[in-house]
Amino acid sequence: MHRTPDERFAHLPDFPFAPHYLELDGLRMHYLDEGRGEPCLLLHGEPTWSFLYRRMIPPLSARFRCVAPDYVGFGRSDKWTDVGAYSFRCASATRTPFSLPPRVRRWPASSPGRASR
């Protein structure tokens, strides 16, 4: 497992967001959590990360709670060094905490909210 040092993310343009982390089976998974209101889940594709949404989050967060996870292997999240560790099963497992209905899962962030509708 590899963890990209935080200082590598220190001077990114238009990216003033505080990092949040969730521990999943020994892996640290990063997510952004900005704004209040109904949740707006921002999921990136491959090979991007939450940086993709840096210009969308400010206007959206005026009305919504924007949550943008970095999947394991991307952005500020931990990366496996063994390519064989990346599988559909692992990808699905690391997305589950961000997709469970609100009555099942509460966000690990400081402010309570709902994961999805």
Short mmCIF file of N, CA and C in Angstrom, two decimals:
data_model
loop_
_atom_site.label_atom_id
_atom_site.label_comp_id
_atom_site.label_asym_id
_atom_site.label_seq_id
_atom_site.Cartn_x
_atom_site.Cartn_y
_atom_site.Cartn_z
N MET A 1 0.84 -1.17 0.00
CA MET A 1 0.00 0.00 0.00
C MET A 1 0.89 1.23 0.00
N HIS A 2 0.45 2.24 -0.74
CA HIS A 2 1.19 3.50 -0.83
C HIS A 2 0.26 4.65 -0.44
N ARG A 3 0.78 5.58 0.32
CA ARG A 3 0.04 6.77 0.70
C ARG A 3 0.79 7.98 0.16
N THR A 4 0.14 8.73 -0.74
CA THR A 4 0.75 9.92 -1.30
C THR A 4 0.87 10.97 -0.19
N PRO A 5 2.06 11.55 0.00
CA PRO A 5 2.23 12.55 1.06
C PRO A 5 1.30 13.75 0.86
N ASP A 6 0.74 14.25 1.96
CA ASP A 6 -0.20 15.37 1.92
C ASP A 6 0.40 16.61 1.27
N GLU A 7 1.70 16.83 1.42
CA GLU A 7 2.31 18.03 0.84
C GLU A 7 2.23 18.07 -0.69
N ARG A 8 2.02 16.93 -1.31
CA ARG A 8 1.86 16.92 -2.77
C ARG A 8 0.56 17.59 -3.21
N PHE A 9 -0.37 17.75 -2.29
CA PHE A 9 -1.67 18.35 -2.59
C PHE A 9 -1.78 19.79 -2.07
N ALA A 10 -0.69 20.32 -1.50
CA ALA A 10 -0.73 21.60 -0.80
C ALA A 10 -1.00 22.81 -1.69
N HIS A 11 -0.52 22.83 -2.90
CA HIS A 11 -0.63 24.04 -3.73
C HIS A 11 -1.40 23.81 -5.03
N LEU A 12 -2.43 23.01 -4.96
CA LEU A 12 -3.24 22.77 -6.15
C LEU A 12 -4.12 23.99 -6.44
N PRO A 13 -4.20 24.42 -7.69
CA PRO A 13 -5.02 25.59 -8.01
C PRO A 13 -6.52 25.32 -7.82
N ASP A 14 -7.21 26.27 -7.24
CA ASP A 14 -8.67 26.19 -7.06
C ASP A 14 -9.11 24.96 -6.27
N PHE A 15 -8.29 24.54 -5.32
CA PHE A 15 -8.63 23.36 -4.53
C PHE A 15 -8.41 23.64 -3.04
N PRO A 16 -9.26 24.51 -2.44
CA PRO A 16 -9.08 24.90 -1.05
C PRO A 16 -9.79 24.01 -0.03
N PHE A 17 -10.23 22.84 -0.44
CA PHE A 17 -11.11 22.01 0.37
C PHE A 17 -10.35 21.22 1.44
N ALA A 18 -10.96 21.13 2.62
CA ALA A 18 -10.38 20.34 3.71
C ALA A 18 -10.54 18.86 3.41
N PRO A 19 -9.50 18.08 3.65
CA PRO A 19 -9.61 16.63 3.43
C PRO A 19 -10.37 15.93 4.56
N HIS A 20 -11.08 14.88 4.21
CA HIS A 20 -11.75 14.01 5.17
C HIS A 20 -11.37 12.58 4.79
N TYR A 21 -11.28 11.72 5.79
CA TYR A 21 -10.86 10.35 5.52
C TYR A 21 -11.78 9.35 6.20
N LEU A 22 -11.91 8.21 5.54
CA LEU A 22 -12.69 7.09 6.03
C LEU A 22 -11.76 5.88 5.97
N GLU A 23 -11.70 5.10 7.04
CA GLU A 23 -10.88 3.89 7.06
C GLU A 23 -11.70 2.70 6.60
N LEU A 24 -11.20 1.98 5.62
CA LEU A 24 -11.87 0.79 5.09
C LEU A 24 -10.88 -0.36 5.02
N ASP A 25 -11.01 -1.32 5.90
CA ASP A 25 -10.13 -2.49 5.91
C ASP A 25 -8.66 -2.11 5.84
N GLY A 26 -8.27 -1.13 6.65
CA GLY A 26 -6.88 -0.72 6.71
C GLY A 26 -6.45 0.27 5.65
N LEU A 27 -7.35 0.63 4.74
CA LEU A 27 -7.04 1.61 3.70
C LEU A 27 -7.69 2.93 4.06
N ARG A 28 -6.99 4.01 3.79
CA ARG A 28 -7.54 5.34 4.02
C ARG A 28 -8.14 5.85 2.72
N MET A 29 -9.42 6.18 2.78
CA MET A 29 -10.13 6.68 1.60
C MET A 29 -10.50 8.14 1.85
N HIS A 30 -10.12 8.99 0.92
CA HIS A 30 -10.36 10.43 1.03
C HIS A 30 -11.70 10.81 0.43
N TYR A 31 -12.33 11.84 1.00
CA TYR A 31 -13.52 12.42 0.39
C TYR A 31 -13.62 13.89 0.77
N LEU A 32 -14.27 14.66 -0.07
CA LEU A 32 -14.58 16.05 0.21
C LEU A 32 -15.99 16.11 0.75
N ASP A 33 -16.25 17.03 1.66
CA ASP A 33 -17.58 17.19 2.25
C ASP A 33 -17.79 18.68 2.45
N GLU A 34 -18.50 19.31 1.52
CA GLU A 34 -18.67 20.77 1.51
C GLU A 34 -20.15 21.13 1.41
N GLY A 35 -20.56 22.15 2.15
CA GLY A 35 -21.92 22.66 2.07
C GLY A 35 -22.88 21.98 3.01
N ARG A 36 -24.14 22.40 2.91
CA ARG A 36 -25.22 21.85 3.73
C ARG A 36 -26.45 21.66 2.85
N GLY A 37 -27.35 20.86 3.32
CA GLY A 37 -28.59 20.63 2.59
C GLY A 37 -28.67 19.20 2.09
N GLU A 38 -29.50 19.01 1.08
CA GLU A 38 -29.64 17.68 0.48
C GLU A 38 -28.30 17.26 -0.11
N PRO A 39 -27.96 15.97 -0.03
CA PRO A 39 -26.67 15.52 -0.53
C PRO A 39 -26.57 15.52 -2.05
N CYS A 40 -25.41 15.83 -2.53
CA CYS A 40 -25.07 15.76 -3.94
C CYS A 40 -23.79 14.93 -4.01
N LEU A 41 -23.91 13.69 -4.44
CA LEU A 41 -22.78 12.78 -4.48
C LEU A 41 -22.09 12.90 -5.82
N LEU A 42 -20.82 13.30 -5.80
CA LEU A 42 -20.03 13.53 -7.01
C LEU A 42 -19.02 12.40 -7.17
N LEU A 43 -19.26 11.52 -8.12
CA LEU A 43 -18.42 10.35 -8.33
C LEU A 43 -17.56 10.54 -9.58
N HIS A 44 -16.27 10.37 -9.43
CA HIS A 44 -15.37 10.54 -10.56
C HIS A 44 -15.22 9.25 -11.36
N GLY A 45 -14.64 9.36 -12.53
CA GLY A 45 -14.35 8.20 -13.35
C GLY A 45 -12.88 7.87 -13.27
N GLU A 46 -12.41 7.10 -14.22
CA GLU A 46 -11.01 6.73 -14.26
C GLU A 46 -10.36 7.46 -15.43
N PRO A 47 -9.30 8.13 -15.28
CA PRO A 47 -8.32 8.18 -14.19
C PRO A 47 -8.38 9.47 -13.38
N THR A 48 -9.53 9.99 -13.07
CA THR A 48 -9.63 11.26 -12.36
C THR A 48 -9.80 11.06 -10.85
N TRP A 49 -10.05 12.15 -10.14
CA TRP A 49 -10.31 12.12 -8.70
C TRP A 49 -11.15 13.34 -8.34
N SER A 50 -11.38 13.62 -7.07
CA SER A 50 -12.28 14.70 -6.68
C SER A 50 -11.84 16.08 -7.18
N PHE A 51 -10.60 16.22 -7.55
CA PHE A 51 -10.10 17.47 -8.14
C PHE A 51 -10.94 17.86 -9.36
N LEU A 52 -11.50 16.88 -10.04
CA LEU A 52 -12.35 17.11 -11.21
C LEU A 52 -13.49 18.07 -10.89
N TYR A 53 -14.00 18.04 -9.67
CA TYR A 53 -15.17 18.83 -9.28
C TYR A 53 -14.83 20.15 -8.59
N ARG A 54 -13.57 20.57 -8.63
CA ARG A 54 -13.13 21.75 -7.89
C ARG A 54 -13.89 23.02 -8.25
N ARG A 55 -14.36 23.14 -9.48
CA ARG A 55 -15.10 24.34 -9.88
C ARG A 55 -16.61 24.17 -9.75
N MET A 56 -17.07 22.96 -9.63
CA MET A 56 -18.50 22.71 -9.46
C MET A 56 -18.93 22.78 -8.00
N ILE A 57 -18.04 22.40 -7.09
CA ILE A 57 -18.40 22.34 -5.67
C ILE A 57 -18.77 23.70 -5.10
N PRO A 58 -18.03 24.78 -5.35
CA PRO A 58 -18.42 26.06 -4.74
C PRO A 58 -19.85 26.49 -5.05
N PRO A 59 -20.30 26.51 -6.31
CA PRO A 59 -21.69 26.91 -6.52
C PRO A 59 -22.71 25.88 -6.02
N LEU A 60 -22.40 24.60 -6.16
CA LEU A 60 -23.32 23.57 -5.68
C LEU A 60 -23.45 23.57 -4.17
N SER A 61 -22.34 23.84 -3.47
CA SER A 61 -22.37 23.77 -2.00
C SER A 61 -23.17 24.91 -1.36
N ALA A 62 -23.53 25.90 -2.16
CA ALA A 62 -24.41 26.96 -1.64
C ALA A 62 -25.82 26.41 -1.38
N ARG A 63 -26.15 25.33 -2.05
CA ARG A 63 -27.50 24.75 -1.92
C ARG A 63 -27.50 23.29 -1.45
N PHE A 64 -26.42 22.58 -1.72
CA PHE A 64 -26.36 21.15 -1.43
C PHE A 64 -25.15 20.81 -0.56
N ARG A 65 -25.21 19.64 0.05
CA ARG A 65 -24.04 19.07 0.71
C ARG A 65 -23.32 18.22 -0.35
N CYS A 66 -22.18 18.68 -0.78
CA CYS A 66 -21.42 18.01 -1.83
C CYS A 66 -20.42 17.05 -1.22
N VAL A 67 -20.52 15.79 -1.59
CA VAL A 67 -19.60 14.76 -1.12
C VAL A 67 -18.95 14.15 -2.36
N ALA A 68 -17.62 14.22 -2.39
CA ALA A 68 -16.86 13.73 -3.54
C ALA A 68 -15.75 12.80 -3.06
N PRO A 69 -15.97 11.49 -3.12
CA PRO A 69 -14.92 10.56 -2.69
C PRO A 69 -13.85 10.38 -3.75
N ASP A 70 -12.64 10.08 -3.28
CA ASP A 70 -11.57 9.61 -4.16
C ASP A 70 -11.51 8.10 -3.97
N TYR A 71 -11.79 7.36 -5.02
CA TYR A 71 -11.73 5.90 -4.90
C TYR A 71 -10.33 5.47 -4.50
N VAL A 72 -10.22 4.31 -3.88
CA VAL A 72 -8.91 3.75 -3.54
C VAL A 72 -8.12 3.63 -4.84
N GLY A 73 -6.91 4.16 -4.80
CA GLY A 73 -6.04 4.16 -5.98
C GLY A 73 -6.02 5.50 -6.70
N PHE A 74 -6.83 6.45 -6.24
CA PHE A 74 -6.94 7.75 -6.91
C PHE A 74 -6.81 8.89 -5.91
N GLY A 75 -6.30 10.03 -6.38
CA GLY A 75 -6.24 11.24 -5.57
C GLY A 75 -5.55 11.05 -4.24
N ARG A 76 -6.21 11.52 -3.17
CA ARG A 76 -5.63 11.46 -1.83
C ARG A 76 -5.86 10.13 -1.13
N SER A 77 -6.59 9.23 -1.74
CA SER A 77 -6.81 7.91 -1.14
C SER A 77 -5.57 7.04 -1.28
N ASP A 78 -5.48 6.03 -0.40
CA ASP A 78 -4.37 5.09 -0.49
C ASP A 78 -4.39 4.35 -1.82
N LYS A 79 -3.19 3.88 -2.21
CA LYS A 79 -3.04 3.13 -3.46
C LYS A 79 -2.41 1.78 -3.14
N TRP A 80 -2.97 0.73 -3.73
CA TRP A 80 -2.34 -0.57 -3.60
C TRP A 80 -1.10 -0.62 -4.49
N THR A 81 -0.06 -1.27 -4.03
CA THR A 81 1.13 -1.44 -4.86
C THR A 81 1.05 -2.72 -5.69
N ASP A 82 0.16 -3.64 -5.28
CA ASP A 82 -0.07 -4.87 -6.03
C ASP A 82 -1.24 -4.67 -6.98
N VAL A 83 -0.97 -4.67 -8.27
CA VAL A 83 -2.01 -4.44 -9.27
C VAL A 83 -3.14 -5.47 -9.14
N GLY A 84 -2.81 -6.66 -8.69
CA GLY A 84 -3.81 -7.71 -8.51
C GLY A 84 -4.85 -7.39 -7.44
N ALA A 85 -4.56 -6.42 -6.58
CA ALA A 85 -5.50 -6.05 -5.52
C ALA A 85 -6.68 -5.26 -6.07
N TYR A 86 -6.52 -4.65 -7.24
CA TYR A 86 -7.60 -3.89 -7.86
C TYR A 86 -8.53 -4.86 -8.57
N SER A 87 -9.77 -4.93 -8.11
CA SER A 87 -10.74 -5.83 -8.71
C SER A 87 -12.12 -5.17 -8.63
N PHE A 88 -13.08 -5.75 -9.34
CA PHE A 88 -14.44 -5.24 -9.26
C PHE A 88 -14.97 -5.34 -7.84
N ARG A 89 -14.67 -6.44 -7.18
CA ARG A 89 -15.13 -6.66 -5.81
C ARG A 89 -14.60 -5.57 -4.88
N CYS A 90 -13.30 -5.25 -4.99
CA CYS A 90 -12.72 -4.20 -4.14
C CYS A 90 -13.28 -2.83 -4.51
N ALA A 91 -13.44 -2.57 -5.79
CA ALA A 91 -13.99 -1.28 -6.22
C ALA A 91 -15.40 -1.11 -5.67
N SER A 92 -16.20 -2.15 -5.74
CA SER A 92 -17.56 -2.10 -5.23
C SER A 92 -17.57 -1.89 -3.71
N ALA A 93 -16.71 -2.58 -3.00
CA ALA A 93 -16.66 -2.48 -1.55
C ALA A 93 -16.27 -1.08 -1.09
N THR A 94 -15.38 -0.41 -1.81
CA THR A 94 -14.95 0.92 -1.40
C THR A 94 -15.95 2.00 -1.78
N ARG A 95 -16.90 1.71 -2.64
CA ARG A 95 -17.94 2.68 -2.99
C ARG A 95 -19.17 2.54 -2.10
N THR A 96 -19.37 1.39 -1.51
CA THR A 96 -20.56 1.11 -0.71
C THR A 96 -20.81 2.13 0.40
N PRO A 97 -19.82 2.56 1.18
CA PRO A 97 -20.13 3.53 2.25
C PRO A 97 -20.73 4.84 1.74
N PHE A 98 -20.54 5.14 0.48
CA PHE A 98 -21.07 6.38 -0.07
C PHE A 98 -22.40 6.18 -0.80
N SER A 99 -22.93 4.97 -0.80
CA SER A 99 -24.16 4.73 -1.54
C SER A 99 -25.27 4.08 -0.73
N LEU A 100 -25.05 3.79 0.54
CA LEU A 100 -26.10 3.17 1.34
C LEU A 100 -27.19 4.18 1.67
N PRO A 101 -28.43 3.74 1.78
CA PRO A 101 -29.52 4.66 2.14
C PRO A 101 -29.28 5.28 3.52
N PRO A 102 -29.83 6.47 3.76
CA PRO A 102 -29.57 7.19 5.02
C PRO A 102 -30.02 6.46 6.26
N ARG A 103 -31.04 5.65 6.17
CA ARG A 103 -31.50 4.95 7.37
C ARG A 103 -30.53 3.84 7.78
N VAL A 104 -29.60 3.48 6.89
CA VAL A 104 -28.64 2.42 7.17
C VAL A 104 -27.29 2.98 7.61
N ARG A 105 -26.87 4.09 7.02
CA ARG A 105 -25.51 4.59 7.23
C ARG A 105 -25.51 6.09 7.47
N ARG A 106 -24.77 6.54 8.45
CA ARG A 106 -24.58 7.97 8.68
C ARG A 106 -23.17 8.32 8.23
N TRP A 107 -23.01 9.53 7.72
CA TRP A 107 -21.69 9.97 7.25
C TRP A 107 -20.72 10.08 8.42
N PRO A 108 -19.46 9.80 8.17
CA PRO A 108 -18.45 9.91 9.23
C PRO A 108 -18.02 11.35 9.48
N ALA A 109 -18.53 12.31 8.72
CA ALA A 109 -18.13 13.70 8.85
C ALA A 109 -18.70 14.31 10.14
N SER A 110 -18.25 15.50 10.45
CA SER A 110 -18.67 16.14 11.69
C SER A 110 -20.13 16.56 11.68
N SER A 111 -20.66 16.87 10.50
CA SER A 111 -22.07 17.25 10.44
C SER A 111 -22.90 16.07 9.94
N PRO A 112 -24.03 15.79 10.59
CA PRO A 112 -24.84 14.65 10.17
C PRO A 112 -25.49 14.90 8.81
N GLY A 113 -25.72 13.86 8.09
CA GLY A 113 -26.35 14.01 6.79
C GLY A 113 -26.78 12.68 6.25
N ARG A 114 -27.26 12.71 5.03
CA ARG A 114 -27.73 11.49 4.39
C ARG A 114 -26.83 11.15 3.22
N ALA A 115 -26.64 9.87 2.99
CA ALA A 115 -25.77 9.42 1.93
C ALA A 115 -26.43 9.54 0.56
N SER A 116 -27.66 9.19 0.45
CA SER A 116 -28.34 9.26 -0.83
C SER A 116 -29.85 9.18 -0.59
N ARG A 117 -30.60 9.38 -1.63
CA ARG A 117 -32.06 9.29 -1.51
C ARG A 117 -32.51 7.99 -2.09
#
